[in-house]
Amino acid sequence: GESVGLHLPTLSVQEGDNSIINCAYSNSASDYFIWYKQESGKGPQFIIDIRSNMDKRQGQRVTVLLNKTVKHLSLQIAATQPGDSAVYFCAEGGWNTDKLIFGTGTRLQVFP
Amino acid sequence: GAGVSQTPSNKVTEKGKYVELRCDPISGHTALYWYRQSLGQGPEFLIYFQGTGAADDSGLPNDRFFAVRPEGSVSTLKIQRTERGDSAVYLCASSSTENTEAFFGQGTRLTVV
């Protein structure tokens, strides 16, 4: 199948380590943010979201941090596993827009 | 329940031909989105439906692209006079309302030769 993100920034981590993927968003009016995971040949899969009235949100093994001052979003994955290998996209939306705008993506590679 | 379903999964067509791509959203989802994803890029917004109406079609690249959602459920993206530059993965997503979690289908990979 088609490979997603052949020329994307790549983060390589060892299995069991924590991963941090960063994203700079563009619109200061955005108030809703989502992280998606995309495996080759598949559509993006929702991981976690956060609204602008929060600066941190935790899920199962994942944490999203939002810094509105510098328009920065990060995704932390604890105890990274081989199944976490994929391309990760951040997306932003807001009260004044009806669509999500996606970032360029980061490829996460997990090696044993 | 079923997720977002897109058909066909792959479509190869000749330059100049007409194609239709179908999206079956999650039942009950009123918001439906079409995105296009080129190799190595994030998805790019094309059009958004709220119910039957196209609430925002600002992402459609030109008038060769058109989409409908006549009954507020299934949507069809139509591309006339296809060009090689139209080759991409076309993704459909649906959500219960706008600006909430959007669920994506697996996409249709369109190749124009």
CSV table of C-alpha atoms in Angstrom, one decimal, chain A residues 94-101, chain B residues 29-36 44-60 66-69 72-73 75-77 91-102:
chain,number,residue,atom,x,y,z
A,94,GLY,CA,-12.1,26.8,16.2
A,95,TRP,CA,-15.4,28.5,16.9
A,96,ASN,CA,-15.0,30.7,13.8
A,97,THR,CA,-14.2,27.9,11.4
A,98,ASP,CA,-15.9,24.7,10.4
A,99,LYS,CA,-12.9,22.7,9.3
A,100,LEU,CA,-9.8,21.2,10.7
A,101,ILE,CA,-6.4,22.4,9.4
B,29,HIS,CA,-23.4,12.1,12.0
B,30,THR,CA,-24.6,15.4,10.5
B,31,ALA,CA,-21.2,16.9,9.7
B,32,LEU,CA,-19.2,15.4,6.7
B,33,TYR,CA,-15.9,16.5,5.4
B,34,TRP,CA,-13.9,15.7,2.3
B,35,TYR,CA,-10.1,16.1,2.4
B,36,ARG,CA,-7.3,15.3,-0.1
B,44,GLU,CA,-6.1,19.3,2.9
B,45,PHE,CA,-9.6,20.5,3.4
B,46,LEU,CA,-11.9,20.4,0.4
B,47,ILE,CA,-15.6,20.7,1.5
B,48,TYR,CA,-17.8,20.5,4.5
B,49,PHE,CA,-21.4,19.5,4.7
B,50,GLN,CA,-23.8,20.2,7.5
B,51,GLY,CA,-26.8,18.0,6.7
B,52,THR,CA,-27.6,18.2,3.0
B,53,GLY,CA,-26.0,21.5,2.3
B,54,ALA,CA,-22.4,22.4,1.6
B,55,ALA,CA,-21.6,24.8,4.4
B,56,ASP,CA,-18.1,25.5,3.2
B,57,ASP,CA,-16.7,24.5,-0.2
B,58,SER,CA,-13.7,26.9,-0.1
B,59,GLY,CA,-11.2,24.1,-0.4
B,60,LEU,CA,-12.3,22.8,-3.7
B,66,PHE,CA,-18.1,19.0,-7.0
B,67,ALA,CA,-19.7,17.2,-4.1
B,68,VAL,CA,-23.2,16.3,-3.1
B,69,ARG,CA,-25.0,14.9,-0.1
B,72,GLY,CA,-27.8,14.2,4.5
B,73,SER,CA,-26.1,10.9,4.7
B,75,SER,CA,-21.9,11.9,0.0
B,76,THR,CA,-20.3,11.7,-3.5
B,77,LEU,CA,-17.3,13.7,-4.6
B,91,LEU,CA,-10.4,11.1,2.6
B,92,CYS,CA,-13.9,11.5,4.0
B,93,ALA,CA,-14.6,12.2,7.7
B,94,SER,CA,-17.8,12.6,9.7
B,95,SER,CA,-18.6,14.0,13.1
B,96,SER,CA,-21.7,14.4,15.2
B,97,THR,CA,-21.3,18.2,15.1
B,98,GLU,CA,-18.7,20.5,13.7
B,99,ASN,CA,-15.5,21.0,15.7
B,100,THR,CA,-15.8,17.7,17.5
B,101,GLU,CA,-13.9,14.5,17.0
B,102,ALA,CA,-14.0,13.7,13.3
